[in-house]
XYZ file of C-alpha atoms in Angstrom:
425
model
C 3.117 -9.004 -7.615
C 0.990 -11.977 -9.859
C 2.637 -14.682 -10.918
C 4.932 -14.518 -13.839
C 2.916 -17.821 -15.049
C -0.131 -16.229 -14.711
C 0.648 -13.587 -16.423
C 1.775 -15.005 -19.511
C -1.355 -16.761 -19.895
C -3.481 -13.618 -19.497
C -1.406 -10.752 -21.515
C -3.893 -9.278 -22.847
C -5.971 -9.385 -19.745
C -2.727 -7.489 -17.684
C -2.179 -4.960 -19.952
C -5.831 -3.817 -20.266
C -5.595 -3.174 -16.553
C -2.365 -1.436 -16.754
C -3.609 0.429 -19.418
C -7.089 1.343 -17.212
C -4.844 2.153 -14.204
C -2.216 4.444 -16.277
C 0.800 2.521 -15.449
C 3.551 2.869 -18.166
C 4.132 -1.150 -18.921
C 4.139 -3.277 -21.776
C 3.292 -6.495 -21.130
C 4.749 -7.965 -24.290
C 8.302 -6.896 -23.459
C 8.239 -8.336 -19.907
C 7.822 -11.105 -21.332
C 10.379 -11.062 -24.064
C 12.487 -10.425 -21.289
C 11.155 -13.847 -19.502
C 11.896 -15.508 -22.286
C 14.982 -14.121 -22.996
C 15.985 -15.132 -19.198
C 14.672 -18.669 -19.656
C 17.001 -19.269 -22.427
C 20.029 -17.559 -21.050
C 19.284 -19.269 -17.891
C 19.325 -22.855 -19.605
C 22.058 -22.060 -21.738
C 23.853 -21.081 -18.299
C 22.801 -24.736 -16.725
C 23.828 -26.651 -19.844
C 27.663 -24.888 -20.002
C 27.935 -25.331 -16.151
C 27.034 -29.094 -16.762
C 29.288 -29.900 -19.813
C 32.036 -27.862 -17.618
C 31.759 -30.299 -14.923
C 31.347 -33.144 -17.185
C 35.035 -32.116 -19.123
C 36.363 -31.705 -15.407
C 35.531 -34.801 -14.088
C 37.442 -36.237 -17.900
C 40.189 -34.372 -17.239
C 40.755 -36.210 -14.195
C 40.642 -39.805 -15.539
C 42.306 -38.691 -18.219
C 44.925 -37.103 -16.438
C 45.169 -40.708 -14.338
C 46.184 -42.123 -16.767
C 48.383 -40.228 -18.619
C 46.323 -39.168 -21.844
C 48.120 -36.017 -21.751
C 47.048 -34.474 -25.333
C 43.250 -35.265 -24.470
C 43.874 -33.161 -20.765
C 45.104 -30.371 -22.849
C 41.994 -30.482 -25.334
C 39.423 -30.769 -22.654
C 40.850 -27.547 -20.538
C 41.311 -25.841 -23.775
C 37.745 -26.514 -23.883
C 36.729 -25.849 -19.973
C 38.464 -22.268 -20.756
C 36.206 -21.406 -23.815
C 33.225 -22.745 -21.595
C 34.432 -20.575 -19.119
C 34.486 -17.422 -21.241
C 31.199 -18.129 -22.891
C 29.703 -18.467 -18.990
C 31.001 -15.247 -17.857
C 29.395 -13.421 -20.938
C 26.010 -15.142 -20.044
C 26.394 -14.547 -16.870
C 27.098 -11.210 -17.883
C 23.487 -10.627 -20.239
C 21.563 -13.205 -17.678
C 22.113 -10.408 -14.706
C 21.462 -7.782 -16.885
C 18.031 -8.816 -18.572
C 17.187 -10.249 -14.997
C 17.215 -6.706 -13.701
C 15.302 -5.324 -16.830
C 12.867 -8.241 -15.877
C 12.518 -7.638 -12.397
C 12.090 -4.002 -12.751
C 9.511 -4.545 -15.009
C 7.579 -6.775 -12.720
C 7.399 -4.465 -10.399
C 4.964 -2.417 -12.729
C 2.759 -5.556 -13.364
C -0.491 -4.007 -11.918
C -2.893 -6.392 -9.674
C -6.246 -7.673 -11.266
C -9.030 -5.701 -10.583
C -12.010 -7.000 -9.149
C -15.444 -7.699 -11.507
C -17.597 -4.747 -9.666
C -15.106 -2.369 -9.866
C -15.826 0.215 -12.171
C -13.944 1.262 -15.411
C -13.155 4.931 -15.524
C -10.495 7.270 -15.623
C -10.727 9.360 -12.189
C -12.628 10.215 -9.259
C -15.021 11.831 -11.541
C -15.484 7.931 -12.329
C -16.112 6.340 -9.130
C -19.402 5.376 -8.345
C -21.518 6.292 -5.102
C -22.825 2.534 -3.813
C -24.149 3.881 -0.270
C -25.059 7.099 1.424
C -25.906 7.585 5.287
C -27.280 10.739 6.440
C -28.213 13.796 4.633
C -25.535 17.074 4.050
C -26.296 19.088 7.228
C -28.141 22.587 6.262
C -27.842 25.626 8.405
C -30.424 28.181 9.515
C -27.181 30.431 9.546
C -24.426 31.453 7.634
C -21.963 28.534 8.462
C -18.300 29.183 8.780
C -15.334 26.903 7.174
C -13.120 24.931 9.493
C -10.231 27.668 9.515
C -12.380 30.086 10.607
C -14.101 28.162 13.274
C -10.033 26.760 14.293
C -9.018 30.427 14.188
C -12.294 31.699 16.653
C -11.809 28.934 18.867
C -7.670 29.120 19.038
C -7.383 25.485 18.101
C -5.811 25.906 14.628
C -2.444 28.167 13.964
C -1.520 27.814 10.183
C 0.605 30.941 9.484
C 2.380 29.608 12.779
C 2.437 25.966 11.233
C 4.152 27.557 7.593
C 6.287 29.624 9.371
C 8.169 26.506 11.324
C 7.581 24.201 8.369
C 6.488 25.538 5.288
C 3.003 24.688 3.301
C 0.682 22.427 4.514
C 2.199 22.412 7.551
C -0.335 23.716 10.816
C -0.374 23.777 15.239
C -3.384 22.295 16.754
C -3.753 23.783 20.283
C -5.767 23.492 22.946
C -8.876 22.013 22.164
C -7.311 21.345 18.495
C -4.753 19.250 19.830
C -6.775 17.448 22.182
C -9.845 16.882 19.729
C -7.192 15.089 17.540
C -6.468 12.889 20.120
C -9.808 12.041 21.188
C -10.614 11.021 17.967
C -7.741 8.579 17.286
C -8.557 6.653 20.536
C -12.286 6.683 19.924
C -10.967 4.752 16.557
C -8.515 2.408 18.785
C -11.053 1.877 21.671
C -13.102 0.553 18.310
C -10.651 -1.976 16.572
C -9.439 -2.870 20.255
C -13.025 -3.985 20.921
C -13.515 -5.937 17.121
C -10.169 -7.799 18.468
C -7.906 -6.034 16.496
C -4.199 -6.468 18.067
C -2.675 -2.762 18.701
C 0.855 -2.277 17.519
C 3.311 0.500 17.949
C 5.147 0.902 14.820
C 8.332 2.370 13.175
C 7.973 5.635 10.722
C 10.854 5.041 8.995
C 11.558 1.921 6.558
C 13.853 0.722 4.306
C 13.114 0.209 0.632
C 12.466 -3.257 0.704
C 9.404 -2.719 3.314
C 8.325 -0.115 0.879
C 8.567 -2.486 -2.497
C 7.193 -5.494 -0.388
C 4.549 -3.388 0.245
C 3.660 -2.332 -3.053
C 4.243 1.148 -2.520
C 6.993 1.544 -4.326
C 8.615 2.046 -7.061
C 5.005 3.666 -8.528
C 4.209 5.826 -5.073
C 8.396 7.012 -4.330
C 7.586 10.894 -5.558
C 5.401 10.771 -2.679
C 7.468 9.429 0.162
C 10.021 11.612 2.032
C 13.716 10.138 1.797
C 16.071 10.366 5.010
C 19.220 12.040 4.067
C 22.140 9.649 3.199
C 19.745 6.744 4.743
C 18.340 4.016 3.240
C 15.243 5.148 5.459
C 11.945 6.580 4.397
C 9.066 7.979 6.275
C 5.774 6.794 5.641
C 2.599 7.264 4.967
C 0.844 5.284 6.091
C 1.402 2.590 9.044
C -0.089 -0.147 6.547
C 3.539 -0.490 5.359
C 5.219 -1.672 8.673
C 2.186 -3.565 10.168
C 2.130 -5.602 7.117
C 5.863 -5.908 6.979
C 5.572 -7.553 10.793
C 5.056 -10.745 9.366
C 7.692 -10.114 6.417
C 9.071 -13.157 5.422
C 7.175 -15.504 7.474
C 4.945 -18.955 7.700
C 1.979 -17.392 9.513
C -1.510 -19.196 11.099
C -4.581 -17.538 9.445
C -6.471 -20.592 10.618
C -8.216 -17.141 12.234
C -7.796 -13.847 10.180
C -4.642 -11.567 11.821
C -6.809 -8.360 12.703
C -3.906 -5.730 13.278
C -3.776 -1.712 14.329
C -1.869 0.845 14.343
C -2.043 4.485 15.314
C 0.827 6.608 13.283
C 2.469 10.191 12.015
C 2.304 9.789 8.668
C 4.309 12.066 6.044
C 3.646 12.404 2.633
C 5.417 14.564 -0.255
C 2.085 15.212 -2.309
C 3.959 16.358 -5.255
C 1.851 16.866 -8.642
C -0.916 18.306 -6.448
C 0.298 22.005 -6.064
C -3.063 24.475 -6.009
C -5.573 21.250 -5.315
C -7.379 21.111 -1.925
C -4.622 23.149 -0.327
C -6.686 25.676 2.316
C -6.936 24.335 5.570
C -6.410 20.902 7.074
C -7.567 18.774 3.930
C -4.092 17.912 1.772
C -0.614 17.995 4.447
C 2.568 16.827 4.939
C 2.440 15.808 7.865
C -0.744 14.045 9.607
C -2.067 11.070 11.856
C -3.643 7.527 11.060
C -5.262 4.698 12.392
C -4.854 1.918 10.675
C -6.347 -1.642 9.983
C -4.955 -4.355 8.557
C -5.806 -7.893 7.894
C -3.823 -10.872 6.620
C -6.451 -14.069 5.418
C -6.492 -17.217 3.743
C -5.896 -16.943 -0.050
C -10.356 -17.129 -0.605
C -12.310 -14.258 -2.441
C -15.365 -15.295 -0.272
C -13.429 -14.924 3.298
C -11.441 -11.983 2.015
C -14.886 -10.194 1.080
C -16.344 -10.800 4.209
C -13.394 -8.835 5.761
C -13.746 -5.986 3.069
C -17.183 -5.489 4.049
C -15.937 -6.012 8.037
C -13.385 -3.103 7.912
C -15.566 -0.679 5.709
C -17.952 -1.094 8.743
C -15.598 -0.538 11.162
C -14.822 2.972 9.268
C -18.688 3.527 9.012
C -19.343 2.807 12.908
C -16.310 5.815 13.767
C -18.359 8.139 11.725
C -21.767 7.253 13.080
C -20.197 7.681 16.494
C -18.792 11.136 15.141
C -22.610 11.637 13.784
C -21.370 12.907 10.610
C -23.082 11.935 7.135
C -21.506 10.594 4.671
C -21.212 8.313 1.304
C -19.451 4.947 0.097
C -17.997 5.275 -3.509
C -16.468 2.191 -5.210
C -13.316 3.566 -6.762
C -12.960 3.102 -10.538
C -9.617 1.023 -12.142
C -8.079 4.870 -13.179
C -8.017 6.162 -9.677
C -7.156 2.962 -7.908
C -3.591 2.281 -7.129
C -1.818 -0.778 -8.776
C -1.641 -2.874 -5.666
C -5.326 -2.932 -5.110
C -8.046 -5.774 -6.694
C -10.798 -3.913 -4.754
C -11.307 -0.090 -3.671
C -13.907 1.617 -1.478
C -13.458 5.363 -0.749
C -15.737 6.885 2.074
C -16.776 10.635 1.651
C -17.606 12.471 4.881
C -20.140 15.905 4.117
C -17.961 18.886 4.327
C -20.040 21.985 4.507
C -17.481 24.465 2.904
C -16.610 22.329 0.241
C -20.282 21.968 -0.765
C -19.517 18.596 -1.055
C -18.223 15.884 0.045
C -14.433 14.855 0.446
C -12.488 11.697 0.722
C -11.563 10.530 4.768
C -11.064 6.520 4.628
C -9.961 3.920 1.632
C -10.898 0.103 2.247
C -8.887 -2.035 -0.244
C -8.297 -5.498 -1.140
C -5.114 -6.630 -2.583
C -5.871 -10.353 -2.459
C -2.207 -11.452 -2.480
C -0.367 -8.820 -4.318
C 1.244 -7.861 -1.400
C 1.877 -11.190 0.651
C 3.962 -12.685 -3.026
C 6.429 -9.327 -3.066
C 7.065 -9.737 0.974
C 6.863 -13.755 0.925
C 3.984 -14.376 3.703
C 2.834 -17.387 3.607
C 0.563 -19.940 5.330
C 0.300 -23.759 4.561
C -4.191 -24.353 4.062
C -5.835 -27.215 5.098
C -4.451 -30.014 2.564
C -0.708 -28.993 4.002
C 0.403 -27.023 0.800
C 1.558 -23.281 1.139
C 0.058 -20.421 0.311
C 0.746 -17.058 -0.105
C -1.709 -14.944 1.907
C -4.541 -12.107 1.198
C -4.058 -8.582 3.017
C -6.680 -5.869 3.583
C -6.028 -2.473 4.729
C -8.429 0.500 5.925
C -8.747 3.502 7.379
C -10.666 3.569 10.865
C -9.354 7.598 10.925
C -7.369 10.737 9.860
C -6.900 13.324 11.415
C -6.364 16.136 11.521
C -8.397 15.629 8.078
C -11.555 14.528 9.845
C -11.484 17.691 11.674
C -12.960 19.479 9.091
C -16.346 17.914 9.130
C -16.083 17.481 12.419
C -15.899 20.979 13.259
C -18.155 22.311 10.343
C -20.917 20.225 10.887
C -21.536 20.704 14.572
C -21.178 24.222 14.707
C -23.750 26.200 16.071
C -25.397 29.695 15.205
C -23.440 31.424 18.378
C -19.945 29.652 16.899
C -19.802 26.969 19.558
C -19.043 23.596 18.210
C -21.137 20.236 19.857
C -19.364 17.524 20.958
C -20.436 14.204 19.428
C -21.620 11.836 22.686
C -18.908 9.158 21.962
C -16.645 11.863 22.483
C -17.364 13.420 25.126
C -15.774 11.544 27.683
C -12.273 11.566 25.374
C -12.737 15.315 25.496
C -13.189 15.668 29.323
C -16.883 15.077 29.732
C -17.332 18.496 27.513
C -20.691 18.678 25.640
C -19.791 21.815 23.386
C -16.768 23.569 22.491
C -17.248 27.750 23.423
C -15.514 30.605 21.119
């Protein structure tokens, strides 16, 4: 959320981001509607005051017996009264229009990100490794789950529906070892680990930012006001919900999570294997800072190299893109998306998002810190991925395969996989 102040005094400025990030807003109204509220809201303070004012009359008046002047004054406290209940009346209802529509107002995008449309948009900044060839014909991650009974899908739709899988044996451990590789990581960068809840209420999800603009993808509990996320940034962020925090030092949390998203709108797009589910698992890292671009930039760059030291330990290529304004979500001043080579998509495809949201998120869930000079401050939060899975399976699997189908084990996982060196068919 930006300030309402702000935003009046940059218009033009919001709506060309809302435009460039496809949110359905108009500026100009919201702000008709502030104004609007303003003026009921004075109007409001001004009856309430000349109420008060003919109440404190009637009394003297009524002390001393001016009995026609009591009767005009509480003829008049009664038409005050029915003017402030129609007021009141408008006031709540353009305060909801208002505060609905703030909840569109996209965050300001940062001056290197690029302007595009979509992904096709984004722009590669770094690449590490070269796409891994074969002196073979190399097989997709399905078929290497299916020769090495660690993936079950027909098993997984069968209990679940689409986009729903098993992991066995070395599936389901493989999963594991990767997610505490990723821990043992951000454990070791002194991030603090926290076990989190799954399901939220609204308000974590609108503090958050995640809502109202993300709700098609978030699965509803059944006569709850509970939601399942997707992603643990939404409760580890919503710890400090609320609060007057210390970021003398920069909060470095973690989480590992289930995470459950709907994924409507993208029915017949990257649905074969293990790329685009329901149902998955995260770690996460988050960081609440001081309200400064410089500090928070240092952090952007310290979690995208977190994320790039998992994957050099998995020994996988890969590429940094910065994400353009039309495929960045409204919360976020600053995207990086990190593309891990996937042989049988002849290309590569997305496994971690770095983002910077400067305050956007600390305003809507009221963190705050007091800085140096004793005056408070609403915080900056970062999030990133450190890993997915079972998502970074897929290049995990292809790209280590060998010629006789066995799959090598990366040396940093080895002794999360039982001191095994390859994986046999």
């Amino acid at each position: 959320m930006l300030d309402i102040k702000w935003i009046r005094q940059n218009q033009a400025e919001v709506q060309t981001i809302a435009d460039q990030k496809g949110i359905p807003i108009s500026i100009h109204q919201l702000v008709e509607y502030d104004d609007r509220r303003r003026a009921l809201l004075h109007e409001l303070e001004q009856l309430r005051q000349d109420r008060n004012r003919l109440s404190q009359e009637i009394s003297v008046f009524m002390r001393s017996h001016e009995r026609e002047k009591v009767d005009h004054h509480k003829k008049r406290v009664k038409e005050i009264n029915q003017r402030l209940h129609t007021i009141e009346e408008e006031h709540k209802e353009v305060e909801g229009h208002y505060r609905q529509l703030m909840l569109y107002v996209p965050n300001v995008v940062s001056s290197d990100t690029p302007v595009g449309v979509s992904d096709h948009d984004n722009v590669e900044i770094k690449r590490v490794g070269e796409p891994t060839t074969f002196a073979f014909e190399p097989k997709d991650h399905v078929a290497l789950g299916k020769l090495h009974q660690m993936i079950d899908l027909p098993r997984g739709v069968k209990t679940a529906g689409s986009r729903n899988y098993y992991l066995t044996d070395m599936g389901a451990l493989l999963h594991r070892a990767v997610q505490q590789l990723a821990i043992d990581v951000l454990v070791q960068r002194g991030f603090k680990l926290l076990e989190v809840p799954l399901m939220v209420r609204t308000e974590a999800l609108l503090n958050t930012a995640h809502f109202p603009l993300s709700q098609e993808q978030t699965f509803k509990m059944a006569e709850e006001d509970k939601w399942l996320v997707g992603t643990s940034e939404v409760p580890l962020v919503s710890y400090y919900d609320h609060e007057m925090i210390d970021v003398a030092e920069p909060i470095r949390l973690a989480a590992v999570s289930t995470c459950f998203r709907n994924e409507v709108g993208s029915a017949g797009k990257d649905v074969h294997g293990l790329y685009r589910l329901h149902q998955f698992a995260k770690v996460e890292q988050v960081i609440l800072c001081e309200a400064n671009l410089d500090t928070s930039e240092q952090l952007f760059q310290e979690i995208t190299a977190n994320a790039e030291e998992i994957l050099a330990l998995l020994e996988l290529p890969y590429r940094i893109m910065a994400v353009c304004t039309g495929d960045m979500s409204q919360k976020t001043y600053k995207q990086w998306d990190i593309e891990t080579w996937m042989p049988s998509r002849h290309g590569y495809g997305e496994t971690h998002s770095a983002s910077n949201l400067l305050d956007f998120q600390a305003r809507r869930s009221n963190i705050r810190y007091r800085d140096r000079d004793g005056k408070t401050q609403f915080c900056y939060t970062l999030n990133n991925t450190a890993i997915a899975s079972p998502r970074i399976l897929i290049p995990l699997l292809e790209n280590h395969q060998q010629e006789d189908g066995s799959i090598r084990i990366p040396l940093a996982l080895q002794r999360y996989m039982q001191g095994r060196e390859r994986l046999e068919p």
